[in-house]
PDB file of C-alpha atoms in Angstrom:
ATOM      1  CA  MET A   1     114.104 208.993 186.158  1.00 61.00           C
ATOM      2  CA  THR A   2     110.051 209.200 184.328  1.00 93.00           C
ATOM      3  CA  LEU A   3     108.381 211.368 185.645  1.00 98.00           C
ATOM      4  CA  LEU A   4     104.101 212.305 184.614  1.00 98.00           C
ATOM      5  CA  VAL A   5     103.576 215.589 185.471  1.00 98.00           C
ATOM      6  CA  PRO A   6      99.709 217.151 185.694  1.00 98.00           C
ATOM      7  CA  LEU A   7     100.444 220.597 185.931  1.00 98.00           C
ATOM      8  CA  TYR A   8      96.854 222.397 187.242  1.00 98.00           C
ATOM      9  CA  VAL A   9      97.668 225.931 187.388  1.00 98.00           C
ATOM     10  CA  HIS A  10      96.874 228.455 185.065  1.00 98.00           C
ATOM     11  CA  PRO A  11     100.567 229.379 182.637  1.00 98.00           C
ATOM     12  CA  ALA A  12      99.744 232.948 183.301  1.00 97.00           C
ATOM     13  CA  GLU A  13      99.334 232.590 186.985  1.00 97.00           C
ATOM     14  CA  ASP A  14     102.596 230.798 187.412  1.00 98.00           C
ATOM     15  CA  PRO A  15     105.010 231.132 184.657  1.00 98.00           C
ATOM     16  CA  GLY A  16     108.116 229.848 185.749  1.00 97.00           C
ATOM     17  CA  ALA A  17     106.758 226.753 186.300  1.00 98.00           C
ATOM     18  CA  TRP A  18     105.996 226.274 182.560  1.00 98.00           C
ATOM     19  CA  HIS A  19     108.745 227.158 181.395  1.00 98.00           C
ATOM     20  CA  ARG A  20     110.279 225.199 184.216  1.00 98.00           C
ATOM     21  CA  LEU A  21     108.178 221.647 182.427  1.00 98.00           C
ATOM     22  CA  ILE A  22     108.497 223.352 179.377  1.00 98.00           C
ATOM     23  CA  ALA A  23     113.051 222.585 179.830  1.00 97.00           C
ATOM     24  CA  ALA A  24     112.774 219.586 181.320  1.00 97.00           C
ATOM     25  CA  ALA A  25     110.288 218.472 178.588  1.00 96.00           C
ATOM     26  CA  ALA A  26     112.740 215.550 177.850  1.00 93.00           C
ATOM     27  CA  ARG A  27     112.334 214.034 181.177  1.00 94.00           C
ATOM     28  CA  THR A  28     108.659 213.636 181.164  1.00 97.00           C
ATOM     29  CA  TYR A  29     106.405 210.462 180.636  1.00 98.00           C
ATOM     30  CA  ALA A  30     104.015 212.902 180.101  1.00 98.00           C
ATOM     31  CA  VAL A  31     102.526 216.306 180.624  1.00 98.00           C
ATOM     32  CA  VAL A  32      98.831 216.083 181.477  1.00 98.00           C
ATOM     33  CA  LEU A  33      97.070 219.741 179.947  1.00 98.00           C
ATOM     34  CA  ASN A  34      93.979 220.547 182.297  1.00 98.00           C
ATOM     35  CA  PRO A  35      92.509 224.202 181.829  1.00 98.00           C
ATOM     36  CA  ALA A  36      89.507 223.703 183.349  1.00 97.00           C
ATOM     37  CA  ASP A  37      88.724 220.489 184.625  1.00 97.00           C
ATOM     38  CA  GLY A  38      88.917 219.309 181.156  1.00 98.00           C
ATOM     39  CA  PRO A  39      89.725 221.650 177.909  1.00 98.00           C
ATOM     40  CA  GLY A  40      86.947 224.239 178.911  1.00 97.00           C
ATOM     41  CA  PRO A  41      84.217 226.031 176.557  1.00 97.00           C
ATOM     42  CA  ARG A  42      86.707 227.481 173.942  1.00 97.00           C
ATOM     43  CA  PRO A  43      90.791 227.395 173.367  1.00 98.00           C
ATOM     44  CA  ASP A  44      92.359 228.674 176.129  1.00 98.00           C
ATOM     45  CA  PRO A  45      95.506 231.315 174.363  1.00 98.00           C
ATOM     46  CA  ALA A  46      97.873 230.220 177.249  1.00 98.00           C
ATOM     47  CA  PHE A  47      97.522 226.429 176.977  1.00 98.00           C
ATOM     48  CA  VAL A  48      97.589 226.814 173.286  1.00 98.00           C
ATOM     49  CA  ALA A  49     101.017 228.326 173.902  1.00 98.00           C
ATOM     50  CA  ALA A  50     102.131 226.142 176.662  1.00 98.00           C
ATOM     51  CA  ALA A  51     100.742 223.489 174.284  1.00 98.00           C
ATOM     52  CA  ASP A  52     103.394 224.404 171.462  1.00 98.00           C
ATOM     53  CA  ALA A  53     106.214 224.995 173.526  1.00 98.00           C
ATOM     54  CA  LEU A  54     105.962 221.771 174.819  1.00 98.00           C
ATOM     55  CA  ARG A  55     105.415 219.467 172.097  1.00 98.00           C
ATOM     56  CA  GLY A  56     108.251 222.036 170.326  1.00 97.00           C
ATOM     57  CA  ALA A  57     110.726 220.137 173.289  1.00 98.00           C
ATOM     58  CA  GLY A  58     109.385 216.785 172.495  1.00 97.00           C
ATOM     59  CA  ALA A  59     107.269 216.573 175.582  1.00 97.00           C
ATOM     60  CA  ARG A  60     104.058 214.204 175.049  1.00 98.00           C
ATOM     61  CA  LEU A  61     100.869 215.976 175.999  1.00 98.00           C
ATOM     62  CA  LEU A  62      98.041 214.204 177.551  1.00 98.00           C
ATOM     63  CA  GLY A  63      94.663 216.055 177.516  1.00 98.00           C
ATOM     64  CA  TYR A  64      92.405 215.598 181.421  1.00 98.00           C
ATOM     65  CA  VAL A  65      89.125 213.973 181.186  1.00 98.00           C
ATOM     66  CA  ASP A  66      86.919 212.756 184.286  1.00 98.00           C
ATOM     67  CA  THR A  67      85.349 209.854 183.363  1.00 98.00           C
ATOM     68  CA  ALA A  68      83.479 209.904 187.058  1.00 97.00           C
ATOM     69  CA  TYR A  69      83.537 206.648 188.089  1.00 97.00           C
ATOM     70  CA  GLY A  70      81.492 205.757 184.738  1.00 94.00           C
ATOM     71  CA  ALA A  71      78.805 208.063 185.652  1.00 95.00           C
ATOM     72  CA  ARG A  72      79.871 210.278 182.424  1.00 95.00           C
ATOM     73  CA  ASP A  73      78.665 209.218 178.914  1.00 94.00           C
ATOM     74  CA  ARG A  74      81.152 208.023 176.740  1.00 95.00           C
ATOM     75  CA  ALA A  75      79.846 210.431 174.146  1.00 96.00           C
ATOM     76  CA  GLU A  76      80.479 213.892 176.430  1.00 97.00           C
ATOM     77  CA  THR A  77      84.312 212.222 177.406  1.00 97.00           C
ATOM     78  CA  THR A  78      84.725 211.652 173.449  1.00 98.00           C
ATOM     79  CA  ASP A  79      84.662 215.150 172.868  1.00 98.00           C
ATOM     80  CA  GLU A  80      86.495 216.967 175.563  1.00 98.00           C
ATOM     81  CA  LEU A  81      89.043 214.680 173.849  1.00 98.00           C
ATOM     82  CA  ARG A  82      88.084 216.254 169.988  1.00 98.00           C
ATOM     83  CA  ARG A  83      88.453 219.978 172.041  1.00 98.00           C
ATOM     84  CA  HIS A  84      91.961 218.768 173.844  1.00 98.00           C
ATOM     85  CA  GLN A  85      93.021 217.186 170.315  1.00 98.00           C
ATOM     86  CA  GLN A  86      92.049 220.392 168.288  1.00 98.00           C
ATOM     87  CA  TRP A  87      92.975 223.030 170.586  1.00 98.00           C
ATOM     88  CA  TYR A  88      95.860 221.524 171.866  1.00 98.00           C
ATOM     89  CA  GLY A  89      97.290 219.043 169.639  1.00 98.00           C
ATOM     90  CA  VAL A  90      97.604 216.374 172.779  1.00 98.00           C
ATOM     91  CA  HIS A  91      98.980 212.929 172.147  1.00 98.00           C
ATOM     92  CA  GLY A  92      96.626 211.221 173.976  1.00 98.00           C
ATOM     93  CA  CYS A  93      94.734 211.313 177.009  1.00 98.00           C
ATOM     94  CA  PHE A  94      94.568 211.128 180.881  1.00 98.00           C
ATOM     95  CA  LEU A  95      91.614 209.457 182.452  1.00 98.00           C
ATOM     96  CA  ASP A  96      90.862 210.489 185.972  1.00 98.00           C
ATOM     97  CA  ARG A  97      87.808 208.827 188.695  1.00 98.00           C
ATOM     98  CA  VAL A  98      87.986 205.405 187.112  1.00 98.00           C
ATOM     99  CA  THR A  99      86.048 203.424 188.587  1.00 97.00           C
ATOM    100  CA  PRO A 100      88.902 200.207 190.297  1.00 98.00           C
ATOM    101  CA  THR A 101      85.647 197.135 189.645  1.00 97.00           C
ATOM    102  CA  PRO A 102      86.018 194.398 187.832  1.00 97.00           C
ATOM    103  CA  GLN A 103      81.533 195.668 187.033  1.00 97.00           C
ATOM    104  CA  GLY A 104      83.622 198.505 185.599  1.00 97.00           C
ATOM    105  CA  ALA A 105      86.216 197.118 183.471  1.00 97.00           C
ATOM    106  CA  GLY A 106      83.875 196.501 180.272  1.00 97.00           C
ATOM    107  CA  ALA A 107      82.451 199.967 180.202  1.00 97.00           C
ATOM    108  CA  CYS A 108      86.270 201.392 181.090  1.00 98.00           C
ATOM    109  CA  ARG A 109      87.131 199.085 177.460  1.00 98.00           C
ATOM    110  CA  ARG A 110      84.613 200.770 175.433  1.00 97.00           C
ATOM    111  CA  LEU A 111      85.532 203.874 176.525  1.00 98.00           C
ATOM    112  CA  VAL A 112      89.071 203.403 175.694  1.00 98.00           C
ATOM    113  CA  ARG A 113      88.571 201.707 172.375  1.00 98.00           C
ATOM    114  CA  SER A 114      86.411 204.776 170.960  1.00 98.00           C
ATOM    115  CA  LEU A 115      89.424 206.889 171.815  1.00 98.00           C
ATOM    116  CA  ARG A 116      92.332 205.378 170.261  1.00 98.00           C
ATOM    117  CA  ARG A 117      89.526 205.274 166.867  1.00 98.00           C
ATOM    118  CA  GLN A 118      89.809 208.951 167.442  1.00 97.00           C
ATOM    119  CA  GLY A 119      93.643 209.157 167.300  1.00 98.00           C
ATOM    120  CA  ALA A 120      94.397 208.847 171.195  1.00 98.00           C
ATOM    121  CA  ALA A 121      97.606 207.099 171.008  1.00 98.00           C
ATOM    122  CA  THR A 122      98.441 207.209 174.679  1.00 98.00           C
ATOM    123  CA  VAL A 123      95.743 206.605 177.676  1.00 98.00           C
ATOM    124  CA  VAL A 124      96.050 206.916 181.084  1.00 98.00           C
ATOM    125  CA  LEU A 125      93.748 205.821 183.878  1.00 98.00           C
ATOM    126  CA  ASN A 126      93.465 206.703 186.781  1.00 98.00           C
ATOM    127  CA  PRO A 127      91.695 204.697 189.385  1.00 98.00           C
ATOM    128  CA  GLY A 128      94.292 205.792 191.895  1.00 98.00           C
ATOM    129  CA  VAL A 129      94.457 201.987 193.997  1.00 98.00           C
ATOM    130  CA  HIS A 130      94.974 198.794 192.339  1.00 98.00           C
ATOM    131  CA  PRO A 131      92.437 198.028 189.901  1.00 98.00           C
ATOM    132  CA  ALA A 132      91.093 194.379 188.558  1.00 97.00           C
ATOM    133  CA  PRO A 133      93.502 193.279 186.704  1.00 96.00           C
ATOM    134  CA  GLY A 134      92.167 193.592 182.902  1.00 96.00           C
ATOM    135  CA  TYR A 135      92.388 196.949 183.554  1.00 98.00           C
ATOM    136  CA  LEU A 136      95.963 196.603 182.474  1.00 97.00           C
ATOM    137  CA  ARG A 137      94.809 195.172 178.923  1.00 96.00           C
ATOM    138  CA  PHE A 138      93.493 197.943 177.441  1.00 97.00           C
ATOM    139  CA  ALA A 139      95.443 200.879 179.336  1.00 98.00           C
ATOM    140  CA  ASP A 140      98.968 201.849 178.475  1.00 98.00           C
ATOM    141  CA  LEU A 141      99.630 203.099 182.080  1.00 98.00           C
ATOM    142  CA  VAL A 142      97.325 202.769 185.253  1.00 98.00           C
ATOM    143  CA  VAL A 143      98.174 205.394 188.336  1.00 98.00           C
ATOM    144  CA  THR A 144      97.856 202.697 191.421  1.00 98.00           C
ATOM    145  CA  PHE A 145      98.197 204.922 193.774  1.00 98.00           C
ATOM    146  CA  GLU A 146      97.150 208.643 194.096  1.00 98.00           C
ATOM    147  CA  GLY A 147      97.476 209.870 198.180  1.00 98.00           C
ATOM    148  CA  HIS A 148      99.147 211.441 200.668  1.00 98.00           C
ATOM    149  CA  TRP A 149     103.202 210.855 201.599  1.00 98.00           C
ATOM    150  CA  SER A 150     102.008 210.345 204.888  1.00 98.00           C
ATOM    151  CA  THR A 151     100.332 206.540 203.371  1.00 98.00           C
ATOM    152  CA  TYR A 152     102.548 206.025 201.298  1.00 98.00           C
ATOM    153  CA  ALA A 153     105.608 205.775 202.780  1.00 96.00           C
ATOM    154  CA  THR A 154     103.400 203.481 205.968  1.00 95.00           C
ATOM    155  CA  ALA A 155     100.193 202.464 204.321  1.00 94.00           C
ATOM    156  CA  PHE A 156     100.812 200.864 200.700  1.00 95.00           C
ATOM    157  CA  SER A 157     100.967 197.877 199.953  1.00 94.00           C
ATOM    158  CA  ARG A 158     100.451 195.584 195.578  1.00 95.00           C
ATOM    159  CA  PRO A 159      98.395 193.076 195.237  1.00 97.00           C
ATOM    160  CA  ALA A 160     100.458 189.843 193.547  1.00 96.00           C
ATOM    161  CA  TRP A 161      99.392 190.054 190.454  1.00 96.00           C
ATOM    162  CA  THR A 162     101.429 193.222 189.426  1.00 97.00           C
ATOM    163  CA  ALA A 163     104.150 191.398 189.470  1.00 95.00           C
ATOM    164  CA  ARG A 164     103.047 189.953 185.617  1.00 95.00           C
ATOM    165  CA  TYR A 165     103.141 193.221 184.203  1.00 97.00           C
ATOM    166  CA  PRO A 166     106.553 195.517 184.215  1.00 97.00           C
ATOM    167  CA  PRO A 167     106.853 198.448 185.608  1.00 97.00           C
ATOM    168  CA  GLU A 168     106.521 200.934 182.579  1.00 97.00           C
ATOM    169  CA  ARG A 169     102.639 199.744 183.118  1.00 98.00           C
ATOM    170  CA  PHE A 170     102.645 201.607 186.647  1.00 98.00           C
ATOM    171  CA  CYS A 171     102.304 205.051 187.772  1.00 98.00           C
ATOM    172  CA  HIS A 172     102.087 206.329 191.473  1.00 98.00           C
ATOM    173  CA  LEU A 173     100.766 209.732 191.827  1.00 98.00           C
ATOM    174  CA  VAL A 174     102.647 210.972 195.752  1.00 98.00           C
ATOM    175  CA  TYR A 175     101.426 214.972 197.086  1.00 98.00           C
ATOM    176  CA  GLY A 176     102.521 216.785 200.414  1.00 98.00           C
ATOM    177  CA  VAL A 177     106.095 214.847 200.022  1.00 98.00           C
ATOM    178  CA  PRO A 178     108.583 217.228 201.574  1.00 98.00           C
ATOM    179  CA  GLU A 179     110.151 218.630 199.325  1.00 97.00           C
ATOM    180  CA  ALA A 180     114.241 217.434 200.625  1.00 98.00           C
ATOM    181  CA  LEU A 181     111.932 213.073 200.292  1.00 98.00           C
ATOM    182  CA  VAL A 182     110.929 213.949 196.673  1.00 98.00           C
ATOM    183  CA  PRO A 183     113.745 212.275 195.553  1.00 97.00           C
ATOM    184  CA  LEU A 184     113.186 209.275 198.093  1.00 98.00           C
ATOM    185  CA  ALA A 185     110.053 209.254 196.491  1.00 98.00           C
ATOM    186  CA  VAL A 186     111.316 208.204 192.978  1.00 97.00           C
ATOM    187  CA  ARG A 187     113.740 205.675 194.447  1.00 97.00           C
ATOM    188  CA  THR A 188     110.358 204.027 196.191  1.00 97.00           C
ATOM    189  CA  ALA A 189     108.207 204.120 193.276  1.00 97.00           C
ATOM    190  CA  THR A 190     110.604 202.402 191.453  1.00 97.00           C
ATOM    191  CA  ALA A 191     111.032 199.616 194.498  1.00 96.00           C
ATOM    192  CA  ARG A 192     107.199 199.366 194.560  1.00 97.00           C
ATOM    193  CA  GLY A 193     107.402 198.335 190.582  1.00 97.00           C
ATOM    194  CA  ALA A 194     106.619 201.760 189.679  1.00 98.00           C
ATOM    195  CA  ALA A 195     108.333 203.178 186.598  1.00 98.00           C
ATOM    196  CA  VAL A 196     106.321 205.858 186.235  1.00 98.00           C
ATOM    197  CA  SER A 197     106.126 208.599 189.367  1.00 98.00           C
ATOM    198  CA  GLY A 198     104.914 211.783 189.935  1.00 98.00           C
ATOM    199  CA  PRO A 199     105.789 213.807 193.281  1.00 98.00           C
ATOM    200  CA  VAL A 200     104.989 216.626 194.579  1.00 98.00           C
ATOM    201  CA  THR A 201     104.985 219.335 197.542  1.00 98.00           C
ATOM    202  CA  GLY A 202     101.602 220.286 197.360  1.00 98.00           C
ATOM    203  CA  GLU A 203      98.685 219.307 199.346  1.00 98.00           C
ATOM    204  CA  LEU A 204      94.805 219.723 198.979  1.00 97.00           C
ATOM    205  CA  PRO A 205      92.904 221.157 197.243  1.00 96.00           C
ATOM    206  CA  ASN A 206      94.882 221.119 194.653  1.00 97.00           C
ATOM    207  CA  PRO A 207      98.150 219.162 194.989  1.00 98.00           C
ATOM    208  CA  TRP A 208      98.852 219.550 191.726  1.00 98.00           C
ATOM    209  CA  GLY A 209      98.590 223.674 191.069  1.00 97.00           C
ATOM    210  CA  THR A 210     102.795 222.906 192.267  1.00 96.00           C
ATOM    211  CA  LEU A 211     105.402 221.830 189.588  1.00 97.00           C
ATOM    212  CA  THR A 212     107.521 218.133 191.178  1.00 97.00           C
ATOM    213  CA  THR A 213     110.957 219.310 192.669  1.00 96.00           C
ATOM    214  CA  ALA A 214     111.828 216.107 190.961  1.00 96.00           C
ATOM    215  CA  LEU A 215     112.715 218.145 187.904  1.00 93.00           C
ATOM    216  CA  THR A 216     114.617 221.225 188.676  1.00 81.00           C
TER     217      THR A 216
END
């Protein structure tokens, strides 16, 4: 089991969840740090402490960066990674709201190259759907499903081109999973060709404020 864990809740608000995550760090693919829809304007001491503890436990840390489907300036996104690196010691970045279209692939590739030159060892793209195949050429991991369990259980499909890539390149993030079905959600992701997953019981508007019970 390999889990991508976006835990979008402040450590002071739910310290128990962060303690459980630190204890289970070895079972994660990576942990996404998101102090303020990005790194925020200044270091948050609670997140600094949590990041230090997670690194000490062997976790890979990714800084959350919103691309706004390619609308944000590249300098803004690279600056956010720089702050994540300087303040929280992240190993790479989680690029959210990535456009999945063939037309957007060139700009995304240039952004990823800039981030790698800046020291991002791991780059995860989250279009939330299957993008054009070219995106797999420059990302380490691509989130090809982000949505509710009800949709995932009944309406998921994947294009034939995904068979050309190993399951370790794909991730499914599923929210609204009934607690008893979280293990099934992990198995379902594996069966559907995604070796990395992140099922949570939380619901909108912030399902990622809940730690996945797959770690407990």
